[in-house]
Each structure stands twice: as C-alpha cells, then as structure tokens.
C-alpha cells in the first residue's frame, strides 16, 4: 500500500507577512475554524485551501473581496471583526489563507 504523506514536498518558509497572518489566524480564527470550541451547530468550515476552490463553502465566490467582507461583517454564527484588523493585518491574514494553512 502506498501512503502519501501530505506536505512531504518541501514548502518554502512563510514570508514575514504570511507569518503575521498565521499568528492572527491562530489567535482569532483557529479556535472556531479548527477546534469549534464553542460547539456551534453550524460547524465552522475548514479554511485550509480556501482559495483553491472557485467558491467559498457558502457558494459565494472565493475572492479577496468576499472573504474580507465575511471577516468584517460576519456571517451567520460567525462574529463580525469590524475595526479589529488594520489594513495591513487583513492583508497578512489573506496572504496566509492564500498559501493554505501551514
Ligand atoms: C465564533 C466562531 C468563529 C470565529 C471566531 C471565526 N469564524 Fe469564520 N465562520 C464561522 C462559522 C459558524 C461560519 C459558517 C457561516 C455560515 O455559512 O453560516 C464561518 C464561515 C467563514 C468563512 C466562509 C464564508 C462563506 O461564505 O462560506 C470564512 C472565509 C471565514 N469564516 C473566515 C474566518 C476568519 C478568517 C476568521 C478569523 C479572523 C474567522 N472566520 C473567525 C465561525 C467563526
């Protein structure tokens, strides 16, 4: 049996911007999107590879503009992050999401 280990091909290190995005993701998003620590009935979708699909889990287009809108305005049980991120932090978060979660 052949076992493929995900991520075995070497990946380039995170850029400083992606690393900042990773930090923000870990602090602000992962507890829901990875751990669902609030046990929400609507399980927060896995954000890994978010931009590899043309559509977001809801069916909305997977664009920077739409993801930024969801983050700023919230969606369903997801809270709005209005005024929580500077433009620079938002760009870092998007850069990290674009690279897949690694
Ligand atoms: C309190 C839990 C919670 C937190 C914190 C949270 N989310 Fe969510 N998120 C959700 C839930 C629940 C959904 C599903 C919303 C729906 O489709 O009704 C969701 C959906 C999404 C979607 C998909 C939207 C779509 O149209 O399919 C994206 C992208 C997303 N979140 C990004 C983030 C990012 C980035 C962060 C951190 C800045 C974050 N979320 C923080 C709960 C959370």
PDB file of C-alpha atoms and ligand atoms in Angstrom:
ATOM      1  CA  UNK A   1       0.000   0.000   0.000  1.00  0.00           C
ATOM      2  CA  UNK A   2       1.289   3.408  -0.930  1.00  0.00           C
ATOM      3  CA  UNK A   3       0.891   6.038   1.726  1.00  0.00           C
ATOM      4  CA  UNK A   4       1.044   9.619   0.600  1.00  0.00           C
ATOM      5  CA  UNK A   5       2.086  11.991   3.315  1.00  0.00           C
ATOM      6  CA  UNK A   6       0.502  15.385   2.829  1.00  0.00           C
ATOM      7  CA  UNK A   7       3.027  18.180   2.638  1.00  0.00           C
ATOM      8  CA  UNK A   8       6.005  15.914   2.129  1.00  0.00           C
ATOM      9  CA  UNK A   9       7.304  18.008  -0.732  1.00  0.00           C
ATOM     10  CA  UNK A  10       9.273  20.774   0.864  1.00  0.00           C
ATOM     11  CA  UNK A  11       7.397  24.012   1.135  1.00  0.00           C
ATOM     12  CA  UNK A  12       9.067  27.387   1.164  1.00  0.00           C
ATOM     13  CA  UNK A  13       9.150  29.084   4.540  1.00  0.00           C
ATOM     14  CA  UNK A  14       6.407  31.536   5.340  1.00  0.00           C
ATOM     15  CA  UNK A  15       7.130  35.103   4.320  1.00  0.00           C
ATOM     16  CA  UNK A  16       7.089  37.603   7.214  1.00  0.00           C
ATOM     17  CA  UNK A  17       3.630  38.720   6.023  1.00  0.00           C
ATOM     18  CA  UNK A  18       2.297  35.147   5.961  1.00  0.00           C
ATOM     19  CA  UNK A  19       3.796  34.542   9.398  1.00  0.00           C
ATOM     20  CA  UNK A  20       1.912  37.554  10.739  1.00  0.00           C
ATOM     21  CA  UNK A  21      -1.248  36.195   9.113  1.00  0.00           C
ATOM     22  CA  UNK A  22      -0.643  32.808  10.697  1.00  0.00           C
ATOM     23  CA  UNK A  23      -0.392  34.445  14.104  1.00  0.00           C
ATOM     24  CA  UNK A  24      -3.666  36.332  13.554  1.00  0.00           C
ATOM     25  CA  UNK A  25      -5.357  33.155  12.308  1.00  0.00           C
ATOM     26  CA  UNK A  26      -4.202  31.205  15.352  1.00  0.00           C
ATOM     27  CA  UNK A  27      -5.383  33.885  17.765  1.00  0.00           C
ATOM     28  CA  UNK A  28      -8.648  34.934  16.096  1.00  0.00           C
ATOM     29  CA  UNK A  29      -9.929  32.156  13.860  1.00  0.00           C
ATOM     30  CA  UNK A  30      -8.485  28.736  14.687  1.00  0.00           C
ATOM     31  CA  UNK A  31     -10.428  28.190  17.911  1.00  0.00           C
ATOM     32  CA  UNK A  32     -13.602  28.121  15.831  1.00  0.00           C
ATOM     33  CA  UNK A  33     -12.458  27.004  12.422  1.00  0.00           C
ATOM     34  CA  UNK A  34     -10.116  24.255  13.587  1.00  0.00           C
ATOM     35  CA  UNK A  35     -11.392  23.382  17.058  1.00  0.00           C
ATOM     36  CA  UNK A  36     -15.040  24.528  17.047  1.00  0.00           C
ATOM     37  CA  UNK A  37     -14.522  25.217  20.740  1.00  0.00           C
ATOM     38  CA  UNK A  38     -17.953  26.802  21.074  1.00  0.00           C
ATOM     39  CA  UNK A  39     -19.527  23.616  19.693  1.00  0.00           C
ATOM     40  CA  UNK A  40     -21.508  25.660  17.178  1.00  0.00           C
ATOM     41  CA  UNK A  41     -24.262  23.694  15.489  1.00  0.00           C
ATOM     42  CA  UNK A  42     -23.181  25.172  12.175  1.00  0.00           C
ATOM     43  CA  UNK A  43     -19.655  23.764  12.244  1.00  0.00           C
ATOM     44  CA  UNK A  44     -17.224  26.454  11.051  1.00  0.00           C
ATOM     45  CA  UNK A  45     -15.768  25.239   7.737  1.00  0.00           C
ATOM     46  CA  UNK A  46     -12.159  24.162   7.395  1.00  0.00           C
ATOM     47  CA  UNK A  47     -10.325  27.118   5.859  1.00  0.00           C
ATOM     48  CA  UNK A  48      -7.434  25.066   4.510  1.00  0.00           C
ATOM     49  CA  UNK A  49      -7.208  25.551   0.748  1.00  0.00           C
ATOM     50  CA  UNK A  50      -9.949  28.178   0.859  1.00  0.00           C
ATOM     51  CA  UNK A  51      -8.738  29.918  -2.298  1.00  0.00           C
ATOM     52  CA  UNK A  52      -8.093  26.703  -4.227  1.00  0.00           C
ATOM     53  CA  UNK A  53     -11.801  26.367  -4.902  1.00  0.00           C
ATOM     54  CA  UNK A  54     -13.635  28.928  -7.023  1.00  0.00           C
ATOM     55  CA  UNK A  55     -16.337  29.076  -4.344  1.00  0.00           C
ATOM     56  CA  UNK A  56     -16.461  29.503  -0.588  1.00  0.00           C
ATOM     57  CA  UNK A  57     -18.322  26.858   1.461  1.00  0.00           C
ATOM     58  CA  UNK A  58     -21.458  29.032   1.256  1.00  0.00           C
ATOM     59  CA  UNK A  59     -21.246  29.128  -2.538  1.00  0.00           C
ATOM     60  CA  UNK A  60     -20.126  32.782  -2.646  1.00  0.00           C
ATOM     61  CA  UNK A  61     -17.114  33.478  -4.886  1.00  0.00           C
ATOM     62  CA  UNK A  62     -13.740  32.773  -3.248  1.00  0.00           C
ATOM     63  CA  UNK A  63     -12.291  36.234  -3.775  1.00  0.00           C
ATOM     64  CA  UNK A  64     -10.301  38.539  -1.512  1.00  0.00           C
ATOM     65  CA  UNK A  65     -13.210  40.983  -1.560  1.00  0.00           C
ATOM     66  CA  UNK A  66     -15.757  38.388  -0.438  1.00  0.00           C
ATOM     67  CA  UNK A  67     -13.543  36.871   2.260  1.00  0.00           C
ATOM     68  CA  UNK A  68     -12.723  40.367   3.551  1.00  0.00           C
ATOM     69  CA  UNK A  69     -16.442  41.138   3.641  1.00  0.00           C
ATOM     70  CA  UNK A  70     -17.213  37.952   5.603  1.00  0.00           C
ATOM     71  CA  UNK A  71     -14.462  38.756   8.114  1.00  0.00           C
ATOM     72  CA  UNK A  72     -15.556  42.373   8.561  1.00  0.00           C
ATOM     73  CA  UNK A  73     -19.316  41.778   8.598  1.00  0.00           C
ATOM     74  CA  UNK A  74     -19.523  38.249   9.989  1.00  0.00           C
ATOM     75  CA  UNK A  75     -21.797  35.540   8.637  1.00  0.00           C
ATOM     76  CA  UNK A  76     -24.444  33.502  10.410  1.00  0.00           C
ATOM     77  CA  UNK A  77     -22.843  32.433  13.691  1.00  0.00           C
ATOM     78  CA  UNK A  78     -19.515  33.978  12.775  1.00  0.00           C
ATOM     79  CA  UNK A  79     -18.961  37.295  14.548  1.00  0.00           C
ATOM     80  CA  UNK A  80     -18.044  40.494  12.697  1.00  0.00           C
ATOM     81  CA  UNK A  81     -14.452  41.640  13.083  1.00  0.00           C
ATOM     82  CA  UNK A  82     -15.216  45.291  12.280  1.00  0.00           C
ATOM     83  CA  UNK A  83     -12.295  47.512  13.309  1.00  0.00           C
ATOM     84  CA  UNK A  84     -10.398  44.529  14.711  1.00  0.00           C
ATOM     85  CA  UNK A  85      -7.787  44.393  11.985  1.00  0.00           C
ATOM     86  CA  UNK A  86      -5.713  47.106  10.378  1.00  0.00           C
ATOM     87  CA  UNK A  87      -5.485  47.005   6.577  1.00  0.00           C
ATOM     88  CA  UNK A  88      -2.016  45.580   6.966  1.00  0.00           C
ATOM     89  CA  UNK A  89      -3.254  42.802   9.251  1.00  0.00           C
ATOM     90  CA  UNK A  90      -6.097  41.996   6.865  1.00  0.00           C
ATOM     91  CA  UNK A  91      -3.616  41.704   4.005  1.00  0.00           C
ATOM     92  CA  UNK A  92      -1.461  39.396   6.143  1.00  0.00           C
ATOM     93  CA  UNK A  93      -4.426  37.204   7.024  1.00  0.00           C
ATOM     94  CA  UNK A  94      -5.416  36.918   3.357  1.00  0.00           C
ATOM     95  CA  UNK A  95      -1.829  36.114   2.363  1.00  0.00           C
ATOM     96  CA  UNK A  96      -1.782  33.300   4.907  1.00  0.00           C
ATOM     97  CA  UNK A  97      -5.151  31.947   3.760  1.00  0.00           C
ATOM     98  CA  UNK A  98      -3.962  32.054   0.135  1.00  0.00           C
ATOM     99  CA  UNK A  99      -0.977  29.868   0.987  1.00  0.00           C
ATOM    100  CA  UNK A 100      -3.223  27.256   2.589  1.00  0.00           C
ATOM    101  CA  UNK A 101      -2.922  26.814   6.335  1.00  0.00           C
ATOM    102  CA  UNK A 102       0.624  25.739   7.024  1.00  0.00           C
TER     103      UNK A 102
HETATM  104  C1  LIG B   1     -17.138  32.184  16.783  1.00  0.00           C
HETATM  105  C2  LIG B   1     -16.588  31.275  15.776  1.00  0.00           C
HETATM  106  C3  LIG B   1     -15.901  31.865  14.566  1.00  0.00           C
HETATM  107  C4  LIG B   1     -14.785  32.685  14.530  1.00  0.00           C
HETATM  108  C5  LIG B   1     -14.022  33.272  15.700  1.00  0.00           C
HETATM  109  C6  LIG B   1     -14.471  32.867  13.140  1.00  0.00           C
HETATM  110  N1  LIG B   1     -15.373  32.223  12.351  1.00  0.00           N
HETATM  111 FE1  LIG B   1     -15.384  32.157  10.298  1.00  0.00          FE
HETATM  112  N2  LIG B   1     -17.113  31.103  10.326  1.00  0.00           N
HETATM  113  C7  LIG B   1     -17.767  30.646  11.459  1.00  0.00           C
HETATM  114  C8  LIG B   1     -18.994  29.970  11.069  1.00  0.00           C
HETATM  115  C9  LIG B   1     -20.020  29.341  12.007  1.00  0.00           C
HETATM  116  C10 LIG B   1     -19.044  30.029   9.648  1.00  0.00           C
HETATM  117  C11 LIG B   1     -20.165  29.497   8.736  1.00  0.00           C
HETATM  118  C12 LIG B   1     -21.075  30.692   8.436  1.00  0.00           C
HETATM  119  C13 LIG B   1     -22.270  30.315   7.607  1.00  0.00           C
HETATM  120  O1  LIG B   1     -22.085  29.916   6.436  1.00  0.00           O
HETATM  121  O2  LIG B   1     -23.371  30.432   8.138  1.00  0.00           O
HETATM  122  C14 LIG B   1     -17.837  30.726   9.226  1.00  0.00           C
HETATM  123  C15 LIG B   1     -17.518  30.960   7.902  1.00  0.00           C
HETATM  124  C16 LIG B   1     -16.325  31.517   7.468  1.00  0.00           C
HETATM  125  C17 LIG B   1     -15.918  31.618   6.084  1.00  0.00           C
HETATM  126  C18 LIG B   1     -16.675  31.078   4.886  1.00  0.00           C
HETATM  127  C19 LIG B   1     -17.704  32.072   4.416  1.00  0.00           C
HETATM  128  C20 LIG B   1     -18.537  31.546   3.291  1.00  0.00           C
HETATM  129  O3  LIG B   1     -19.122  32.391   2.587  1.00  0.00           O
HETATM  130  O4  LIG B   1     -18.626  30.328   3.089  1.00  0.00           O
HETATM  131  C21 LIG B   1     -14.703  32.241   6.066  1.00  0.00           C
HETATM  132  C22 LIG B   1     -13.868  32.602   4.846  1.00  0.00           C
HETATM  133  C23 LIG B   1     -14.348  32.506   7.435  1.00  0.00           C
HETATM  134  N3  LIG B   1     -15.355  32.075   8.267  1.00  0.00           N
HETATM  135  C24 LIG B   1     -13.189  33.120   7.835  1.00  0.00           C
HETATM  136  C25 LIG B   1     -12.856  33.410   9.163  1.00  0.00           C
HETATM  137  C26 LIG B   1     -11.634  34.056   9.550  1.00  0.00           C
HETATM  138  C27 LIG B   1     -10.519  34.465   8.618  1.00  0.00           C
HETATM  139  C28 LIG B   1     -11.690  34.207  10.907  1.00  0.00           C
HETATM  140  C29 LIG B   1     -10.686  34.880  11.816  1.00  0.00           C
HETATM  141  C30 LIG B   1     -10.445  36.270  11.522  1.00  0.00           C
HETATM  142  C31 LIG B   1     -12.947  33.631  11.360  1.00  0.00           C
HETATM  143  N4  LIG B   1     -13.625  33.150  10.270  1.00  0.00           N
HETATM  144  C32 LIG B   1     -13.378  33.584  12.678  1.00  0.00           C
HETATM  145  C33 LIG B   1     -17.357  30.818  12.769  1.00  0.00           C
HETATM  146  C34 LIG B   1     -16.268  31.591  13.181  1.00  0.00           C
END
